[in-house]
Amino acid sequence: MMERVALIGGGVIGGGWAARLLLNGVSVCLYDPAPKASQHMHDVLQNAERAYAKLGIAIVPATFSVATSVAEAVADAKWIIESAPENIKTKRKIYAEIEDTAPETAVIASSTSGLRPSDLQADMQRPERLLVAHPFNPVYLLPLVEVVNGARTAPAVIDRAMAFYSALGMYPLRVKKEIDAFIADRLLEAVWREGLWLVHDDVATTQDIDDAIRYGFGLRWAQMGLFETYRLAGGEAGMRHFLQQFGPSLRWPWTKLMDVPPLDEVLIEKIVAQSDAQSGEYSIRDLERRRDDNLIAILQALKANQWGAGKTLAAWEKQRRQKLDDNSTEPLLTLSRRVPAHWADMNGHMNESRYLECFSDATEALMRHIGADDDYIASGYSYFTAETHLCHLQETVIDECIVVHTQVLGAADKKLHLFHQLKDENGNTLATGEHFLIHVNLQTRRACPPLPSVRAAADLLAQAHAALPNPPDIGRAIKSI
Amino acid sequence: MMERVALIGGGVIGGGWAARLLLNGVSVCLYDPAPKASQHMHDVLQNAERAYAKLGIAIVPATFSVATSVAEAVADAKWIIESAPENIKTKRKIYAEIEDTAPETAVIASSTSGLRPSDLQADMQRPERLLVAHPFNPVYLLPLVEVVNGARTAPAVIDRAMAFYSALGMYPLRVKKEIDAFIADRLLEAVWREGLWLVHDDVATTQDIDDAIRYGFGLRWAQMGLFETYRLAGGEAGMRHFLQQFGPSLRWPWTKLMDVPPLDEVLIEKIVAQSDAQSGEYSIRDLERRRDDNLIAILQALKANQWGAGKTLAAWEKQRRQKLDDNSTEPLLTLSRRVPAHWADMNGHMNESRYLECFSDATEALMRHIGADDDYIASGYSYFTAETHLCHLQETVIDECIVVHTQVLGAADKKLHLFHQLKDENGNTLATGEHFLIHVNLQTRRACPPLPSVRAAADLLAQAHAALPNPPDIGRAIKSI
């Protein structure tokens, strides 16, 4: 990963880049002439920290600094992200300033959503180091980044970019042919035009259009795009059938796409009023958080299905996963997270099943720590939980930061005895979980001793933890009433 | 709900309607002249049953019959859904046949995705009963249905339609002004045209376009549409700022939307080949199931956040929720579901936390049964789980149909002692859960006796279940090793 990235421009996109970089452990130096840039950056970072906590992505600390000029920001930078306004003259001027100061090998990545890299690099001394890397709002959550080379961009720079954005948990999409607005924004532009016409002609309000999207094809598009979805619409006969069936309608006089609606004061006023009626009950900040909560939930849902953006998330999590800090004289810190809103139940607090979800995740972290990880499972061995006893001591509320500390009460041959304590930020124990696990052979699904390395690691922990005081309430049973 | 619906046409859309109707307890009589219609219907129904089981929607039995003519299908029908090919002459002919036989008050709903209801009803004797109700594939999962009146449609018919589709768990969107292709397909048509150009011009493959959607704006559109998303892109300054900033780009010469690409054999061949490269590793059936799994996961994610399509799902579930069958001499059947794929863990079987999720859901069903439901909670009282003991007896595998039987071991004042048994289809017990609950006052968050009605219901169950044999393993504790 890069040591330090220079950001030129800290608006909605630049702020999103800063958040993604900083929370992935990459230090950032920002230059933005706008007086509110720092406050805005702070707001975006707050949203992003909240989102990563809910997403369960481990945040790596990094430093943020502010420069008073482009020159100051890019001195010593190896990677420079330009998110200035969409004006080619402004951008070219910035590139000239960068080239005056920055190391010759520094890569310059423009966040432009429309301008061609060949045009951007036209006046550069070292055009081979410029590319377009176009992200999507919110940059700290959406994985897509379109990577586009200009005529003079060096292939090695593109390779570096693909690796750089992957390491940030993103999905770099290599756009192979340079056109204005690349791929996604071409599609968005088409919908935007049609949407404006529908509002202009009083066919639909902004709310109607949004509902037509989010209750219908928007749900499809979070996981399969246009073509894969239509492949299915063709049924068993597939794509060819679909094209033959629906192709002719392209020539029907349905659309007004051949023209653009006049975006005059009347239409702007209409859209603003309809949008206020639709979304005005939420502040922008509140709406951002609802959007983030929904994106997080959707990404997690797709992760569980190992599909699309969920696969990208799983790879990112794995990459960010930290080793447990094992000082042997304390219970291990096996989990640390913020309670997401969707963990609430009818009673408005964290549902009972989520306690076991936390303890299950904590057990998994411990398993990895002693070497009973994915590779070990692939080799045919694992631990199964046989018995569990949970005590609920206090309520756990939404948005609370919780941790789990895990003590190994005993390890002997194929048996493992664990005790988890779920605590709040102040160290109060909210719940405990006592667990009895058995080591199994995954072929026979029967109990067997662990392989030597895992057995040694489990024994070592059990010996170290033997010096700890016995936790309260072990060996409890529920009494009849 | 309607007693019987006549379906004319059983293709991708008609089949989807049949599945949604049947699984919601509405009997269906189908007429489709295609020889493969019955087989196709069977396949769609199988997908839909699987999807509803995973979604957790209670399936209500209904009867499916096949007619050999339009006349036979619509005799005695109160609601008729026409999903014939998109040819106005074909459709008008069908309406004439319907009007010859069907009851005069029967509503005729066309699934057309493009034709105007005023044109469809032009030759009808009783045009007031025709409307368009345009659904989206897969009809059994996606909530959107566009409800459009023609010039002569009776307002009362539209009202009936809005209620009819809501009762099926859908989100009926009232399209107030009749245009060709309504709202969603206007937007889709725009994207489709632009997508065809991108493929035609070798800017992107079908895979590139799909990835540009599903890793980026598609994730946004599953929860917020075009306008609400752009409201956020404008930052604190909101919609007006966004429009002023991005409006001018509408006049940039980006797009080829003013023309349509020639959908000739060359372009068809290119798309088919790219689509095969992209999705060919999956059969259509497999791809449909992956799509359904993803849609289910996304819908459940949005339900947890009480947002958009998730809110519609929550309302549907509530409406379909069945009363527990209480014969007092047996443990109650409190849960019945199929294990979804995303419940698997590293070991490839149902994760331990999902056992408690099942038991928690079973407890919630029992709570509703004794009157400790949402209204009771709103009145300020509830039960909290204080202690839980789980025994894992056998592994639970993905796609297994599982049930939970619940026995009330004791109820005394503010205490409740429950025992859940999770079983497979053959009655084998896979796991048990013993739970100790305390009744609380939600104001003080302290223990207190239940209100008389809940107390009486809990006592009654405890007395009835006292005659049952004591389940094995109650009062167990984990032993030290």
PDB file of N, CA, C and O in Angstrom, chain A residues 137 171 177 186 191 193-194 201 210-211 220 226-228 231 240 254 269 275 279 342 346-347 382 386-390 392 395 445 476, chain B residues 137 171 177 186 191 194 201 210-211 220 226-228 231 240 254-255 269 275 279 347 364 382 386-390 392 395 445 476:
ATOM      1  N   ASN A 137     -20.225   7.815  -5.783  1.00  0.00           N
ATOM      2  CA  ASN A 137     -20.652   8.293  -4.474  1.00  0.00           C
ATOM      3  C   ASN A 137     -21.615   7.286  -3.812  1.00  0.00           C
ATOM      4  O   ASN A 137     -22.544   6.844  -4.469  1.00  0.00           O
ATOM      5  N   TYR A 171     -13.564  -2.368  -6.736  1.00  0.00           N
ATOM      6  CA  TYR A 171     -13.658  -3.207  -7.933  1.00  0.00           C
ATOM      7  C   TYR A 171     -13.264  -2.344  -9.118  1.00  0.00           C
ATOM      8  O   TYR A 171     -14.107  -1.640  -9.693  1.00  0.00           O
ATOM      9  N   LYS A 177     -11.804   1.256 -24.044  1.00  0.00           N
ATOM     10  CA  LYS A 177     -11.840   2.240 -25.124  1.00  0.00           C
ATOM     11  C   LYS A 177     -12.299   3.572 -24.532  1.00  0.00           C
ATOM     12  O   LYS A 177     -13.339   3.639 -23.894  1.00  0.00           O
ATOM     13  N   ARG A 186     -22.574   7.005 -18.945  1.00  0.00           N
ATOM     14  CA  ARG A 186     -23.338   6.981 -20.200  1.00  0.00           C
ATOM     15  C   ARG A 186     -24.735   6.449 -19.921  1.00  0.00           C
ATOM     16  O   ARG A 186     -25.737   6.957 -20.423  1.00  0.00           O
ATOM     17  N   VAL A 191     -30.732   7.534 -18.525  1.00  0.00           N
ATOM     18  CA  VAL A 191     -31.861   7.481 -17.585  1.00  0.00           C
ATOM     19  C   VAL A 191     -32.225   8.878 -17.118  1.00  0.00           C
ATOM     20  O   VAL A 191     -33.399   9.223 -16.976  1.00  0.00           O
ATOM     21  N   ARG A 193     -31.877  11.743 -18.672  1.00  0.00           N
ATOM     22  CA  ARG A 193     -32.632  12.452 -19.715  1.00  0.00           C
ATOM     23  C   ARG A 193     -34.088  12.015 -19.740  1.00  0.00           C
ATOM     24  O   ARG A 193     -35.007  12.821 -19.796  1.00  0.00           O
ATOM     25  N   GLU A 194     -34.273  10.686 -19.737  1.00  0.00           N
ATOM     26  CA  GLU A 194     -35.635  10.174 -19.815  1.00  0.00           C
ATOM     27  C   GLU A 194     -36.417  10.581 -18.568  1.00  0.00           C
ATOM     28  O   GLU A 194     -37.586  10.959 -18.654  1.00  0.00           O
ATOM     29  N   ASP A 201     -42.999  16.423 -18.557  1.00  0.00           N
ATOM     30  CA  ASP A 201     -44.302  16.191 -19.197  1.00  0.00           C
ATOM     31  C   ASP A 201     -45.400  15.809 -18.200  1.00  0.00           C
ATOM     32  O   ASP A 201     -46.490  15.398 -18.611  1.00  0.00           O
ATOM     33  N   ASP A 210     -38.487   7.357  -8.743  1.00  0.00           N
ATOM     34  CA  ASP A 210     -37.629   6.638  -7.792  1.00  0.00           C
ATOM     35  C   ASP A 210     -38.281   5.326  -7.362  1.00  0.00           C
ATOM     36  O   ASP A 210     -37.596   4.302  -7.234  1.00  0.00           O
ATOM     37  N   ASP A 211     -39.589   5.347  -7.155  1.00  0.00           N
ATOM     38  CA  ASP A 211     -40.279   4.109  -6.754  1.00  0.00           C
ATOM     39  C   ASP A 211     -40.269   3.085  -7.893  1.00  0.00           C
ATOM     40  O   ASP A 211     -40.131   1.881  -7.651  1.00  0.00           O
ATOM     41  N   ARG A 220     -32.988  -5.667  -9.049  1.00  0.00           N
ATOM     42  CA  ARG A 220     -32.266  -6.588  -9.924  1.00  0.00           C
ATOM     43  C   ARG A 220     -30.835  -6.125 -10.136  1.00  0.00           C
ATOM     44  O   ARG A 220     -29.892  -6.921 -10.154  1.00  0.00           O
ATOM     45  N   LEU A 226     -27.853  -5.263 -16.742  1.00  0.00           N
ATOM     46  CA  LEU A 226     -28.845  -5.216 -17.809  1.00  0.00           C
ATOM     47  C   LEU A 226     -28.865  -6.510 -18.615  1.00  0.00           C
ATOM     48  O   LEU A 226     -29.910  -7.128 -18.822  1.00  0.00           O
ATOM     49  N   PHE A 227     -27.697  -6.938 -19.054  1.00  0.00           N
ATOM     50  CA  PHE A 227     -27.650  -8.048 -20.011  1.00  0.00           C
ATOM     51  C   PHE A 227     -27.922  -9.394 -19.341  1.00  0.00           C
ATOM     52  O   PHE A 227     -28.644 -10.221 -19.885  1.00  0.00           O
ATOM     53  N   GLU A 228     -27.346  -9.601 -18.163  1.00  0.00           N
ATOM     54  CA  GLU A 228     -27.555 -10.882 -17.488  1.00  0.00           C
ATOM     55  C   GLU A 228     -29.027 -11.025 -17.088  1.00  0.00           C
ATOM     56  O   GLU A 228     -29.613 -12.106 -17.182  1.00  0.00           O
ATOM     57  N   ARG A 231     -30.945 -11.870 -20.214  1.00  0.00           N
ATOM     58  CA  ARG A 231     -30.692 -13.265 -20.572  1.00  0.00           C
ATOM     59  C   ARG A 231     -31.756 -14.151 -19.905  1.00  0.00           C
ATOM     60  O   ARG A 231     -32.279 -15.082 -20.510  1.00  0.00           O
ATOM     61  N   ARG A 240     -30.508 -14.760 -27.363  1.00  0.00           N
ATOM     62  CA  ARG A 240     -30.919 -14.583 -28.748  1.00  0.00           C
ATOM     63  C   ARG A 240     -32.437 -14.388 -28.836  1.00  0.00           C
ATOM     64  O   ARG A 240     -32.923 -13.495 -29.532  1.00  0.00           O
ATOM     65  N   TRP A 254     -41.351   5.498 -28.868  1.00  0.00           N
ATOM     66  CA  TRP A 254     -41.659   5.688 -27.463  1.00  0.00           C
ATOM     67  C   TRP A 254     -40.986   6.885 -26.833  1.00  0.00           C
ATOM     68  O   TRP A 254     -41.516   7.535 -25.959  1.00  0.00           O
ATOM     69  N   GLU A 269     -37.459  24.284 -10.765  1.00  0.00           N
ATOM     70  CA  GLU A 269     -38.362  24.564  -9.638  1.00  0.00           C
ATOM     71  C   GLU A 269     -39.275  23.360  -9.383  1.00  0.00           C
ATOM     72  O   GLU A 269     -39.506  22.961  -8.240  1.00  0.00           O
ATOM     73  N   SER A 275     -38.836  16.945  -5.192  1.00  0.00           N
ATOM     74  CA  SER A 275     -37.810  16.277  -4.398  1.00  0.00           C
ATOM     75  C   SER A 275     -37.971  16.631  -2.915  1.00  0.00           C
ATOM     76  O   SER A 275     -37.825  15.774  -2.043  1.00  0.00           O
ATOM     77  N   SER A 279     -38.397  13.765  -0.170  1.00  0.00           N
ATOM     78  CA  SER A 279     -37.297  13.452   0.754  1.00  0.00           C
ATOM     79  C   SER A 279     -37.092  14.520   1.819  1.00  0.00           C
ATOM     80  O   SER A 279     -36.189  14.391   2.655  1.00  0.00           O
ATOM     81  N   HIS A 342     -30.130  -3.008  12.248  1.00  0.00           N
ATOM     82  CA  HIS A 342     -30.995  -4.133  11.906  1.00  0.00           C
ATOM     83  C   HIS A 342     -30.853  -5.297  12.882  1.00  0.00           C
ATOM     84  O   HIS A 342     -31.507  -6.319  12.724  1.00  0.00           O
ATOM     85  N   MET A 346     -38.204  -6.797  18.330  1.00  0.00           N
ATOM     86  CA  MET A 346     -39.462  -6.185  18.752  1.00  0.00           C
ATOM     87  C   MET A 346     -39.285  -5.318  20.002  1.00  0.00           C
ATOM     88  O   MET A 346     -40.015  -4.353  20.206  1.00  0.00           O
ATOM     89  N   ASN A 347     -38.336  -5.693  20.856  1.00  0.00           N
ATOM     90  CA  ASN A 347     -38.132  -4.956  22.104  1.00  0.00           C
ATOM     91  C   ASN A 347     -37.223  -3.742  21.948  1.00  0.00           C
ATOM     92  O   ASN A 347     -36.964  -3.039  22.918  1.00  0.00           O
ATOM     93  N   SER A 382     -11.942 -29.551  11.659  1.00  0.00           N
ATOM     94  CA  SER A 382     -12.533 -28.341  12.209  1.00  0.00           C
ATOM     95  C   SER A 382     -13.027 -28.607  13.633  1.00  0.00           C
ATOM     96  O   SER A 382     -13.036 -29.749  14.096  1.00  0.00           O
ATOM     97  N   ALA A 386     -20.743 -28.008  20.468  1.00  0.00           N
ATOM     98  CA  ALA A 386     -21.686 -29.042  20.887  1.00  0.00           C
ATOM     99  C   ALA A 386     -22.691 -28.518  21.900  1.00  0.00           C
ATOM    100  O   ALA A 386     -23.832 -28.981  21.953  1.00  0.00           O
ATOM    101  N   GLU A 387     -22.261 -27.546  22.707  1.00  0.00           N
ATOM    102  CA  GLU A 387     -23.142 -27.079  23.779  1.00  0.00           C
ATOM    103  C   GLU A 387     -22.812 -25.626  24.112  1.00  0.00           C
ATOM    104  O   GLU A 387     -21.648 -25.229  24.068  1.00  0.00           O
ATOM    105  N   THR A 388     -23.832 -24.867  24.441  1.00  0.00           N
ATOM    106  CA  THR A 388     -23.691 -23.424  24.654  1.00  0.00           C
ATOM    107  C   THR A 388     -24.566 -23.000  25.814  1.00  0.00           C
ATOM    108  O   THR A 388     -25.722 -23.441  25.915  1.00  0.00           O
ATOM    109  N   HIS A 389     -24.036 -22.145  26.668  1.00  0.00           N
ATOM    110  CA  HIS A 389     -24.870 -21.568  27.732  1.00  0.00           C
ATOM    111  C   HIS A 389     -24.687 -20.053  27.737  1.00  0.00           C
ATOM    112  O   HIS A 389     -23.573 -19.560  27.888  1.00  0.00           O
ATOM    113  N   LEU A 390     -25.790 -19.333  27.547  1.00  0.00           N
ATOM    114  CA  LEU A 390     -25.730 -17.869  27.493  1.00  0.00           C
ATOM    115  C   LEU A 390     -26.405 -17.262  28.707  1.00  0.00           C
ATOM    116  O   LEU A 390     -27.491 -17.706  29.096  1.00  0.00           O
ATOM    117  N   HIS A 392     -27.740 -13.476  29.925  1.00  0.00           N
ATOM    118  CA  HIS A 392     -27.973 -12.076  29.561  1.00  0.00           C
ATOM    119  C   HIS A 392     -28.011 -11.245  30.828  1.00  0.00           C
ATOM    120  O   HIS A 392     -28.900 -11.423  31.647  1.00  0.00           O
ATOM    121  N   GLU A 395     -29.049  -5.183  28.959  1.00  0.00           N
ATOM    122  CA  GLU A 395     -29.470  -4.999  27.567  1.00  0.00           C
ATOM    123  C   GLU A 395     -28.329  -4.401  26.737  1.00  0.00           C
ATOM    124  O   GLU A 395     -27.532  -3.619  27.244  1.00  0.00           O
ATOM    125  N   ARG A 445     -17.227 -36.832   9.816  1.00  0.00           N
ATOM    126  CA  ARG A 445     -18.084 -36.025  10.690  1.00  0.00           C
ATOM    127  C   ARG A 445     -18.057 -36.574  12.114  1.00  0.00           C
ATOM    128  O   ARG A 445     -19.010 -36.425  12.861  1.00  0.00           O
ATOM    129  N   ARG A 476     -23.166 -23.188  34.779  1.00  0.00           N
ATOM    130  CA  ARG A 476     -24.549 -22.887  35.202  1.00  0.00           C
ATOM    131  C   ARG A 476     -25.570 -23.768  34.496  1.00  0.00           C
ATOM    132  O   ARG A 476     -25.360 -24.188  33.351  1.00  0.00           O
TER     133      ARG A 476
ATOM    134  N   ASN B 137     -40.205  -8.987 -13.818  1.00  0.00           N
ATOM    135  CA  ASN B 137     -39.661 -10.328 -13.678  1.00  0.00           C
ATOM    136  C   ASN B 137     -38.544 -10.349 -12.622  1.00  0.00           C
ATOM    137  O   ASN B 137     -37.659  -9.514 -12.689  1.00  0.00           O
ATOM    138  N   TYR B 171     -46.123  -3.744  -4.535  1.00  0.00           N
ATOM    139  CA  TYR B 171     -46.126  -2.294  -4.392  1.00  0.00           C
ATOM    140  C   TYR B 171     -46.746  -1.707  -5.657  1.00  0.00           C
ATOM    141  O   TYR B 171     -46.055  -1.481  -6.649  1.00  0.00           O
ATOM    142  N   LYS B 177     -50.541   9.374 -15.672  1.00  0.00           N
ATOM    143  CA  LYS B 177     -50.729   9.848 -17.044  1.00  0.00           C
ATOM    144  C   LYS B 177     -50.303   8.732 -17.988  1.00  0.00           C
ATOM    145  O   LYS B 177     -49.195   8.215 -17.884  1.00  0.00           O
ATOM    146  N   ARG B 186     -39.673   3.029 -19.720  1.00  0.00           N
ATOM    147  CA  ARG B 186     -39.090   4.182 -20.407  1.00  0.00           C
ATOM    148  C   ARG B 186     -37.633   4.329 -19.990  1.00  0.00           C
ATOM    149  O   ARG B 186     -36.750   4.586 -20.812  1.00  0.00           O
ATOM    150  N   VAL B 191     -31.607   3.042 -21.097  1.00  0.00           N
ATOM    151  CA  VAL B 191     -30.360   2.352 -20.746  1.00  0.00           C
ATOM    152  C   VAL B 191     -30.036   1.288 -21.797  1.00  0.00           C
ATOM    153  O   VAL B 191     -28.882   1.096 -22.183  1.00  0.00           O
ATOM    154  N   GLU B 194     -28.538   2.845 -24.896  1.00  0.00           N
ATOM    155  CA  GLU B 194     -27.159   3.275 -24.667  1.00  0.00           C
ATOM    156  C   GLU B 194     -26.240   2.054 -24.544  1.00  0.00           C
ATOM    157  O   GLU B 194     -25.130   2.037 -25.082  1.00  0.00           O
ATOM    158  N   ASP B 201     -20.202  -0.264 -30.493  1.00  0.00           N
ATOM    159  CA  ASP B 201     -18.993   0.523 -30.770  1.00  0.00           C
ATOM    160  C   ASP B 201     -17.740  -0.069 -30.112  1.00  0.00           C
ATOM    161  O   ASP B 201     -16.691   0.578 -30.116  1.00  0.00           O
ATOM    162  N   ASP B 210     -22.600  -4.735 -17.340  1.00  0.00           N
ATOM    163  CA  ASP B 210     -23.251  -5.268 -16.144  1.00  0.00           C
ATOM    164  C   ASP B 210     -22.452  -4.953 -14.884  1.00  0.00           C
ATOM    165  O   ASP B 210     -23.023  -4.619 -13.846  1.00  0.00           O
ATOM    166  N   ASP B 211     -21.133  -5.042 -14.972  1.00  0.00           N
ATOM    167  CA  ASP B 211     -20.299  -4.727 -13.808  1.00  0.00           C
ATOM    168  C   ASP B 211     -20.382  -3.243 -13.460  1.00  0.00           C
ATOM    169  O   ASP B 211     -20.380  -2.873 -12.284  1.00  0.00           O
ATOM    170  N   ARG B 220     -27.006   1.433  -5.415  1.00  0.00           N
ATOM    171  CA  ARG B 220     -27.762   2.596  -4.923  1.00  0.00           C
ATOM    172  C   ARG B 220     -29.237   2.443  -5.235  1.00  0.00           C
ATOM    173  O   ARG B 220     -30.094   2.774  -4.416  1.00  0.00           O
ATOM    174  N   LEU B 226     -33.167   7.512  -8.694  1.00  0.00           N
ATOM    175  CA  LEU B 226     -32.336   8.490  -9.377  1.00  0.00           C
ATOM    176  C   LEU B 226     -32.321   9.833  -8.647  1.00  0.00           C
ATOM    177  O   LEU B 226     -31.265  10.387  -8.355  1.00  0.00           O
ATOM    178  N   PHE B 227     -33.508  10.339  -8.348  1.00  0.00           N
ATOM    179  CA  PHE B 227     -33.602  11.704  -7.826  1.00  0.00           C
ATOM    180  C   PHE B 227     -33.131  11.801  -6.377  1.00  0.00           C
ATOM    181  O   PHE B 227     -32.422  12.733  -6.008  1.00  0.00           O
ATOM    182  N   GLU B 228     -33.522  10.824  -5.556  1.00  0.00           N
ATOM    183  CA  GLU B 228     -33.121  10.883  -4.152  1.00  0.00           C
ATOM    184  C   GLU B 228     -31.596  10.725  -4.035  1.00  0.00           C
ATOM    185  O   GLU B 228     -30.959  11.379  -3.215  1.00  0.00           O
ATOM    186  N   ARG B 231     -30.067  13.987  -5.033  1.00  0.00           N
ATOM    187  CA  ARG B 231     -30.251  14.967  -3.965  1.00  0.00           C
ATOM    188  C   ARG B 231     -29.040  14.917  -3.023  1.00  0.00           C
ATOM    189  O   ARG B 231     -28.541  15.940  -2.570  1.00  0.00           O
ATOM    190  N   ARG B 240     -31.202  21.563  -5.870  1.00  0.00           N
ATOM    191  CA  ARG B 240     -31.001  22.729  -6.745  1.00  0.00           C
ATOM    192  C   ARG B 240     -29.537  22.832  -7.163  1.00  0.00           C
ATOM    193  O   ARG B 240     -29.211  23.029  -8.333  1.00  0.00           O
ATOM    194  N   TRP B 254     -22.288  13.863 -25.646  1.00  0.00           N
ATOM    195  CA  TRP B 254     -21.829  12.575 -25.166  1.00  0.00           C
ATOM    196  C   TRP B 254     -22.508  11.390 -25.827  1.00  0.00           C
ATOM    197  O   TRP B 254     -21.937  10.344 -26.036  1.00  0.00           O
ATOM    198  N   THR B 255     -23.774  11.582 -26.036  1.00  0.00           N
ATOM    199  CA  THR B 255     -24.592  10.399 -26.227  1.00  0.00           C
ATOM    200  C   THR B 255     -24.953  10.186 -27.683  1.00  0.00           C
ATOM    201  O   THR B 255     -24.895  11.093 -28.504  1.00  0.00           O
ATOM    202  N   GLU B 269     -25.234 -11.309 -32.864  1.00  0.00           N
ATOM    203  CA  GLU B 269     -24.204 -12.341 -32.680  1.00  0.00           C
ATOM    204  C   GLU B 269     -23.174 -11.900 -31.644  1.00  0.00           C
ATOM    205  O   GLU B 269     -22.754 -12.678 -30.783  1.00  0.00           O
ATOM    206  N   SER B 275     -22.518 -12.483 -24.031  1.00  0.00           N
ATOM    207  CA  SER B 275     -23.375 -12.932 -22.932  1.00  0.00           C
ATOM    208  C   SER B 275     -23.042 -14.365 -22.548  1.00  0.00           C
ATOM    209  O   SER B 275     -23.023 -14.719 -21.363  1.00  0.00           O
ATOM    210  N   SER B 279     -22.022 -15.321 -18.802  1.00  0.00           N
ATOM    211  CA  SER B 279     -22.953 -16.064 -17.942  1.00  0.00           C
ATOM    212  C   SER B 279     -23.102 -17.524 -18.334  1.00  0.00           C
ATOM    213  O   SER B 279     -23.868 -18.251 -17.711  1.00  0.00           O
ATOM    214  N   ASN B 347     -17.704 -24.153   8.096  1.00  0.00           N
ATOM    215  CA  ASN B 347     -17.798 -25.607   8.069  1.00  0.00           C
ATOM    216  C   ASN B 347     -18.821 -26.136   7.072  1.00  0.00           C
ATOM    217  O   ASN B 347     -19.027 -27.343   6.973  1.00  0.00           O
ATOM    218  N   GLU B 364     -40.715 -15.753  19.552  1.00  0.00           N
ATOM    219  CA  GLU B 364     -41.543 -14.618  19.137  1.00  0.00           C
ATOM    220  C   GLU B 364     -42.933 -15.112  18.708  1.00  0.00           C
ATOM    221  O   GLU B 364     -43.942 -14.475  19.024  1.00  0.00           O
ATOM    222  N   SER B 382     -43.110  -6.592  28.011  1.00  0.00           N
ATOM    223  CA  SER B 382     -42.552  -7.626  27.148  1.00  0.00           C
ATOM    224  C   SER B 382     -41.835  -8.673  28.003  1.00  0.00           C
ATOM    225  O   SER B 382     -41.685  -8.503  29.213  1.00  0.00           O
ATOM    226  N   ALA B 386     -33.357 -14.270  29.700  1.00  0.00           N
ATOM    227  CA  ALA B 386     -32.283 -14.039  30.673  1.00  0.00           C
ATOM    228  C   ALA B 386     -31.198 -15.105  30.562  1.00  0.00           C
ATOM    229  O   ALA B 386     -30.027 -14.836  30.836  1.00  0.00           O
ATOM    230  N   GLU B 387     -31.588 -16.322  30.155  1.00  0.00           N
ATOM    231  CA  GLU B 387     -30.609 -17.411  30.140  1.00  0.00           C
ATOM    232  C   GLU B 387     -31.001 -18.440  29.086  1.00  0.00           C
ATOM    233  O   GLU B 387     -32.191 -18.700  28.876  1.00  0.00           O
ATOM    234  N   THR B 388     -29.999 -19.016  28.451  1.00  0.00           N
ATOM    235  CA  THR B 388     -30.221 -19.913  27.318  1.00  0.00           C
ATOM    236  C   THR B 388     -29.236 -21.066  27.374  1.00  0.00           C
ATOM    237  O   THR B 388     -28.047 -20.848  27.642  1.00  0.00           O
ATOM    238  N   HIS B 389     -29.707 -22.255  27.117  1.00  0.00           N
ATOM    239  CA  HIS B 389     -28.786 -23.395  27.023  1.00  0.00           C
ATOM    240  C   HIS B 389     -29.085 -24.163  25.730  1.00  0.00           C
ATOM    241  O   HIS B 389     -30.196 -24.627  25.528  1.00  0.00           O
ATOM    242  N   LEU B 390     -28.082 -24.264  24.857  1.00  0.00           N
ATOM    243  CA  LEU B 390     -28.261 -24.940  23.568  1.00  0.00           C
ATOM    244  C   LEU B 390     -27.481 -26.239  23.527  1.00  0.00           C
ATOM    245  O   LEU B 390     -26.320 -26.274  23.952  1.00  0.00           O
ATOM    246  N   HIS B 392     -26.303 -29.050  20.644  1.00  0.00           N
ATOM    247  CA  HIS B 392     -26.246 -29.401  19.225  1.00  0.00           C
ATOM    248  C   HIS B 392     -26.102 -30.903  19.105  1.00  0.00           C
ATOM    249  O   HIS B 392     -25.086 -31.465  19.529  1.00  0.00           O
ATOM    250  N   GLU B 395     -25.828 -32.166  12.809  1.00  0.00           N
ATOM    251  CA  GLU B 395     -25.607 -31.017  11.930  1.00  0.00           C
ATOM    252  C   GLU B 395     -26.886 -30.673  11.153  1.00  0.00           C
ATOM    253  O   GLU B 395     -27.661 -31.566  10.812  1.00  0.00           O
ATOM    254  N   ARG B 445     -37.621  -1.010  32.739  1.00  0.00           N
ATOM    255  CA  ARG B 445     -36.720  -2.097  32.334  1.00  0.00           C
ATOM    256  C   ARG B 445     -36.490  -3.059  33.503  1.00  0.00           C
ATOM    257  O   ARG B 445     -35.440  -3.694  33.586  1.00  0.00           O
ATOM    258  N   ARG B 476     -29.365 -28.843  32.018  1.00  0.00           N
ATOM    259  CA  ARG B 476     -27.974 -29.254  31.775  1.00  0.00           C
ATOM    260  C   ARG B 476     -26.989 -28.120  32.054  1.00  0.00           C
ATOM    261  O   ARG B 476     -27.299 -26.951  31.887  1.00  0.00           O
TER     262      ARG B 476
END
